[in-house]
CSV table of C-alpha atoms in Angstrom, one decimal:
chain,number,residue,atom,x,y,z
A,1,MET,CA,-0.6,19.2,-5.7
A,2,SER,CA,-0.5,16.7,-8.5
A,3,VAL,CA,2.8,15.0,-9.3
A,4,LEU,CA,1.7,14.6,-12.9
A,5,THR,CA,0.4,17.1,-15.5
A,6,PHE,CA,-3.1,17.3,-16.8
A,7,ASP,CA,-2.1,16.0,-20.2
A,8,ARG,CA,-0.2,13.1,-18.6
A,9,HIS,CA,-3.3,12.1,-16.7
A,10,ARG,CA,-5.3,12.2,-19.9
A,11,ALA,CA,-2.8,9.9,-21.5
A,12,GLU,CA,-2.8,7.6,-18.6
A,13,ILE,CA,-6.6,7.2,-18.8
A,14,THR,CA,-6.4,5.8,-22.4
A,15,GLY,CA,-3.1,4.0,-21.8
A,16,GLN,CA,-4.2,2.2,-18.6
A,17,ALA,CA,-7.5,1.3,-20.2
A,18,GLY,CA,-5.7,-0.2,-23.2
A,19,ARG,CA,-3.5,-2.3,-20.9
A,20,LEU,CA,-6.4,-3.4,-18.8
A,21,LEU,CA,-8.1,-4.7,-21.9
A,22,SER,CA,-4.9,-6.5,-23.0
A,23,HIS,CA,-4.8,-8.2,-19.6
A,24,VAL,CA,-8.2,-9.8,-20.0
A,25,GLU,CA,-7.9,-10.7,-23.7
A,26,GLY,CA,-8.8,-14.3,-23.9
A,27,VAL,CA,-9.9,-14.5,-20.3
A,28,PRO,CA,-13.5,-15.7,-19.9
A,29,LEU,CA,-15.9,-13.0,-19.0
A,30,THR,CA,-17.2,-15.2,-16.2
A,31,ALA,CA,-13.7,-15.5,-14.6
A,32,PRO,CA,-13.7,-14.3,-11.0
A,33,VAL,CA,-11.8,-11.1,-10.0
A,34,PRO,CA,-10.3,-12.1,-6.6
A,35,SER,CA,-9.7,-8.6,-5.5
A,36,CYS,CA,-13.3,-7.6,-6.0
A,37,PRO,CA,-15.4,-10.4,-4.3
A,38,GLY,CA,-18.5,-11.4,-6.2
A,39,TRP,CA,-17.3,-9.8,-9.4
A,40,THR,CA,-16.4,-11.5,-12.7
A,41,VAL,CA,-14.4,-9.9,-15.5
A,42,ALA,CA,-17.7,-8.8,-17.0
A,43,HIS,CA,-18.6,-6.9,-13.8
A,44,LEU,CA,-15.1,-5.3,-13.8
A,45,LEU,CA,-15.4,-4.1,-17.4
A,46,ARG,CA,-18.9,-2.7,-16.9
A,47,HIS,CA,-17.8,-0.8,-13.7
A,48,VAL,CA,-14.7,0.8,-15.3
A,49,THR,CA,-16.8,1.7,-18.4
A,50,GLY,CA,-19.4,3.2,-16.1
A,51,ALA,CA,-16.9,5.3,-14.2
A,52,LEU,CA,-15.3,6.6,-17.3
A,53,THR,CA,-18.7,7.4,-18.8
A,54,TRP,CA,-19.8,9.2,-15.7
A,55,ALA,CA,-16.7,11.3,-15.6
A,56,GLY,CA,-17.0,12.1,-19.3
A,57,THR,CA,-20.6,13.2,-18.8
A,58,VAL,CA,-19.6,15.6,-16.0
A,59,VAL,CA,-16.8,17.1,-18.0
A,60,ALA,CA,-18.5,17.3,-21.4
A,61,SER,CA,-21.6,18.9,-19.9
A,62,ARG,CA,-19.6,21.3,-17.6
A,63,SER,CA,-21.9,20.2,-14.9
A,64,ALA,CA,-22.2,22.6,-11.9
A,65,GLY,CA,-24.0,20.1,-9.7
A,66,PRO,CA,-24.0,16.4,-8.9
A,67,VAL,CA,-24.6,14.0,-11.8
A,68,PRO,CA,-26.2,10.6,-10.9
A,69,HIS,CA,-23.7,7.8,-10.8
A,70,ASP,CA,-26.0,4.9,-11.3
A,71,ILE,CA,-24.0,3.8,-14.3
A,72,VAL,CA,-20.9,3.3,-12.1
A,73,ASP,CA,-22.8,1.0,-9.7
A,74,ASP,CA,-24.8,-0.9,-12.3
A,75,VAL,CA,-22.3,-3.6,-12.8
A,76,GLU,CA,-24.5,-6.7,-13.3
A,77,PRO,CA,-23.8,-8.3,-16.7
A,78,ARG,CA,-26.6,-8.2,-19.3
A,79,PRO,CA,-27.6,-11.2,-21.5
A,80,ALA,CA,-26.6,-9.2,-24.5
A,81,ASP,CA,-23.1,-8.5,-23.2
A,82,ASP,CA,-20.3,-10.1,-25.1
A,83,ARG,CA,-16.6,-9.6,-25.3
A,84,SER,CA,-16.8,-7.1,-28.2
A,85,THR,CA,-19.5,-5.1,-26.6
A,86,LEU,CA,-17.8,-4.8,-23.3
A,87,THR,CA,-14.3,-4.1,-24.5
A,88,THR,CA,-15.3,-1.7,-27.2
A,89,GLY,CA,-17.5,0.2,-24.7
A,90,LEU,CA,-14.6,0.6,-22.3
A,91,ALA,CA,-12.1,1.7,-24.9
A,92,ARG,CA,-14.6,4.3,-26.3
A,93,ALA,CA,-15.4,5.6,-22.8
A,94,ALA,CA,-11.7,6.1,-22.1
A,95,GLU,CA,-11.3,8.0,-25.4
A,96,ARG,CA,-14.4,10.1,-24.8
A,97,VAL,CA,-13.4,11.3,-21.3
A,98,SER,CA,-9.9,12.0,-22.5
A,99,GLY,CA,-11.3,14.0,-25.4
A,100,ALA,CA,-13.8,15.9,-23.2
A,101,LEU,CA,-11.0,16.8,-20.9
A,102,ALA,CA,-8.8,18.0,-23.8
A,103,GLU,CA,-11.7,20.2,-25.0
A,104,ALA,CA,-12.4,21.6,-21.6
A,105,GLY,CA,-8.8,22.1,-20.7
A,106,PRO,CA,-7.2,22.1,-17.3
A,107,GLY,CA,-8.6,24.1,-14.4
A,108,THR,CA,-12.1,24.4,-15.9
A,109,ALA,CA,-14.8,24.5,-13.1
A,110,VAL,CA,-17.0,21.4,-13.0
A,111,TRP,CA,-18.7,19.6,-10.2
A,112,SER,CA,-16.8,16.8,-8.4
A,113,PRO,CA,-17.4,14.6,-5.4
A,114,GLY,CA,-14.0,15.5,-4.1
A,115,PRO,CA,-12.2,18.5,-2.7
A,116,LEU,CA,-11.4,20.1,-6.1
A,117,ALA,CA,-14.2,21.0,-8.4
A,118,THR,CA,-12.3,21.2,-11.7
A,119,THR,CA,-11.4,19.2,-14.7
A,120,GLY,CA,-8.1,18.5,-13.1
A,121,PHE,CA,-9.8,16.4,-10.4
A,122,TRP,CA,-11.5,14.2,-13.0
A,123,ALA,CA,-8.3,13.8,-15.1
A,124,ARG,CA,-6.3,12.6,-12.1
A,125,ARG,CA,-9.1,10.5,-10.6
A,126,MET,CA,-9.9,8.6,-13.7
A,127,ALA,CA,-6.2,8.0,-14.4
A,128,HIS,CA,-5.8,6.3,-11.0
A,129,GLU,CA,-9.2,4.7,-11.1
A,130,THR,CA,-8.3,2.9,-14.3
A,131,ALA,CA,-4.7,2.1,-13.1
A,132,VAL,CA,-5.9,0.4,-9.9
A,133,HIS,CA,-8.7,-1.5,-11.7
A,134,ARG,CA,-6.0,-2.7,-14.2
A,135,ALA,CA,-4.5,-4.4,-11.2
A,136,ASP,CA,-7.8,-6.2,-10.7
A,137,ALA,CA,-7.8,-7.3,-14.3
A,138,ALA,CA,-4.2,-8.5,-14.1
A,139,LEU,CA,-5.0,-10.6,-11.0
A,140,ALA,CA,-8.0,-12.1,-12.7
A,141,ALA,CA,-5.9,-13.0,-15.7
A,142,GLY,CA,-3.0,-14.3,-13.6
A,143,VAL,CA,-0.5,-11.9,-15.2
A,144,ARG,CA,2.1,-9.6,-13.6
A,145,TYR,CA,1.1,-6.1,-12.8
A,146,THR,CA,3.5,-3.2,-12.9
A,147,LEU,CA,2.9,0.5,-12.6
A,148,ASP,CA,5.2,3.4,-13.5
A,149,ASP,CA,6.6,4.9,-10.3
A,150,ALA,CA,5.5,8.4,-11.2
A,151,VAL,CA,1.9,7.3,-11.6
A,152,ALA,CA,1.9,5.3,-8.4
A,153,LEU,CA,3.4,8.2,-6.4
A,154,ASP,CA,0.8,10.6,-7.9
A,155,ALA,CA,-2.0,8.1,-6.9
A,156,LEU,CA,-0.6,7.8,-3.4
A,157,ASP,CA,-0.5,11.5,-3.1
A,158,GLU,CA,-4.1,11.8,-4.2
A,159,TRP,CA,-5.3,9.1,-1.8
A,160,THR,CA,-3.5,10.4,1.2
A,161,ALA,CA,-5.0,13.8,0.5
A,162,PHE,CA,-8.5,12.2,0.4
A,163,ALA,CA,-7.7,10.4,3.7
A,164,ALA,CA,-7.2,13.8,5.4
A,165,LEU,CA,-10.7,15.0,4.5
A,166,PRO,CA,-12.6,15.5,7.8
A,167,GLU,CA,-15.8,14.0,6.3
A,168,ALA,CA,-14.0,10.7,5.9
A,169,TYR,CA,-14.0,10.3,9.6
A,170,GLY,CA,-17.5,11.6,10.4
A,171,PRO,CA,-20.0,9.5,12.5
A,172,ARG,CA,-21.1,6.4,10.7
A,173,PRO,CA,-23.3,3.6,12.2
A,174,GLY,CA,-21.1,0.7,13.3
A,175,ALA,CA,-17.9,2.4,12.2
A,176,PRO,CA,-15.3,3.0,14.9
A,177,ASP,CA,-13.8,6.5,15.3
A,178,LEU,CA,-10.2,6.7,14.0
A,179,LEU,CA,-9.4,10.0,15.7
A,180,GLY,CA,-7.6,9.7,19.0
A,181,PRO,CA,-4.4,10.0,21.0
A,182,GLY,CA,-1.3,8.4,19.3
A,183,ARG,CA,-3.1,7.6,16.1
A,184,THR,CA,-0.6,8.4,13.3
A,185,LEU,CA,0.2,6.6,10.1
A,186,ARG,CA,3.3,7.0,8.0
A,187,PHE,CA,3.6,5.9,4.3
A,188,GLU,CA,7.0,5.6,2.7
A,189,ALA,CA,7.6,4.8,-0.9
A,190,VAL,CA,11.0,3.2,-1.4
A,191,GLY,CA,13.1,1.8,-4.2
A,192,THR,CA,12.8,4.9,-6.4
A,193,ALA,CA,14.7,8.1,-6.9
A,194,ALA,CA,14.5,10.5,-3.9
A,195,ASP,CA,11.2,12.4,-4.2
A,196,PRO,CA,9.8,14.9,-1.8
A,197,LEU,CA,6.4,13.4,-2.4
A,198,GLY,CA,7.5,9.9,-1.4
A,199,GLU,CA,6.5,10.2,2.3
A,200,TRP,CA,3.3,11.1,3.9
A,201,LEU,CA,2.1,11.3,7.5
A,202,ILE,CA,-1.6,11.1,8.4
A,203,ASP,CA,-2.1,12.6,11.9
A,204,LEU,CA,-5.4,11.5,13.5
A,205,THR,CA,-4.5,12.8,17.0
A,206,GLY,CA,-6.5,16.1,16.9
A,207,ALA,CA,-10.0,17.2,16.3
A,208,ALA,CA,-9.6,16.7,12.5
A,209,PRO,CA,-7.2,14.6,10.4
A,210,VAL,CA,-4.1,16.3,9.1
A,211,ARG,CA,-1.8,15.2,6.3
A,212,ARG,CA,1.8,16.3,5.9
A,213,ARG,CA,4.8,15.2,4.0
A,214,ALA,CA,7.2,14.3,6.7
A,215,ALA,CA,9.5,11.5,7.9
A,216,GLU,CA,8.1,11.5,11.4
A,217,ARG,CA,7.7,8.6,13.8
A,218,ALA,CA,4.2,7.1,13.7
A,219,ALA,CA,2.1,4.5,15.4
A,220,VAL,CA,2.3,2.5,12.1
A,221,THR,CA,4.7,2.8,9.2
A,222,VAL,CA,3.8,1.2,5.9
A,223,ARG,CA,6.7,0.9,3.5
A,224,GLY,CA,7.1,-0.5,0.0
A,225,THR,CA,7.8,0.4,-3.6
A,226,PRO,CA,5.4,3.0,-5.0
A,227,GLY,CA,3.3,0.4,-6.9
A,228,ASP,CA,3.2,-2.2,-4.1
A,229,LEU,CA,2.4,0.5,-1.5
A,230,LEU,CA,-0.4,1.8,-3.7
A,231,LEU,CA,-2.0,-1.6,-4.0
A,232,ALA,CA,-1.8,-2.1,-0.3
A,233,VAL,CA,-3.4,1.2,0.4
A,234,TYR,CA,-6.2,0.3,-2.0
A,235,ARG,CA,-6.7,-3.0,-0.2
A,236,ARG,CA,-5.4,-5.0,-3.1
A,237,PRO,CA,-3.3,-8.1,-2.5
A,238,VAL,CA,0.4,-7.9,-2.8
A,239,PRO,CA,3.0,-10.7,-2.6
A,240,GLU,CA,4.0,-11.5,1.0
A,241,GLY,CA,6.8,-9.5,2.3
A,242,VAL,CA,6.9,-6.7,-0.3
A,243,VAL,CA,5.2,-4.2,1.9
A,244,GLU,CA,6.4,-3.7,5.4
A,245,ILE,CA,3.9,-2.8,8.2
A,246,LEU,CA,5.8,-1.7,11.2
A,247,GLY,CA,3.8,-1.0,14.3
A,248,ASP,CA,0.0,-0.9,14.8
A,249,ALA,CA,-1.2,-3.1,11.8
A,250,ASP,CA,-4.8,-2.9,13.1
A,251,LEU,CA,-4.8,0.9,12.8
A,252,PHE,CA,-3.6,0.6,9.2
A,253,ASP,CA,-6.4,-1.9,8.4
A,254,LEU,CA,-9.0,0.3,10.0
A,255,TRP,CA,-7.7,3.4,8.2
A,256,ARG,CA,-7.8,1.6,4.8
A,257,THR,CA,-11.4,0.8,5.3
A,258,ARG,CA,-12.4,4.3,6.5
A,259,ALA,CA,-10.3,6.3,4.1
A,260,GLY,CA,-12.3,5.2,1.1
A,261,PHE,CA,-15.7,6.1,2.4
A,262,TRP,CA,-15.7,9.5,0.6
A,263,LEU,CA,-15.9,7.6,-2.7
A,264,GLU,CA,-18.8,5.4,-1.6
A,265,GLU,CA,-21.4,8.2,-1.1
């Protein structure tokens, strides 16, 4: 269950997009994005715009089936790209998806690549997609990144739910199987007010992954503030020492790689 409301997610889409653009103001479009190897700021802006445009198309059309996501993957800058074109395009895409969500309303059935086929999925997913890529923009610009605890907790709750989808652990060429005896991961958000959604356990010991909110012992415990923990889970760099990894660090690294596969289809 989402920590934030549908309208809060809509507001975060435009708010995070605006802050992302403010981070890269004055930063060369050719500047590298360290957290996205091979990408420049131009690549990042094209990708976020594509993701928001894709989501907006799904919601506005009330699509009942898959919508091609070429626009999300087509990140190579064009000769005609300039700062105004890229930044205006991203801002408009954020406004459009937020507007389409408002018009459709919460709970409206639409196709999604995830476990919930409603507009709520897209509102939540795009809020977090934009928030995490804002961290990439901040890193490229060399500015400090902060994220509201409530947003970070909601994003962690979403991602740990995705990580418990059985298809995330299906057979994949060259990918080691995560399921097995003693394979458990605990995530603990600290430094914020007590919250029943601040702890998650991913249990990989059975035939299928299970997620539960519990303060149980695990093979590896990963602990940090909500924002830092979120970045670590998303394989983004965090300052040394701000996230504790207690136990089987290799299991955590392997899980981080495998848990995101559902989005790479």
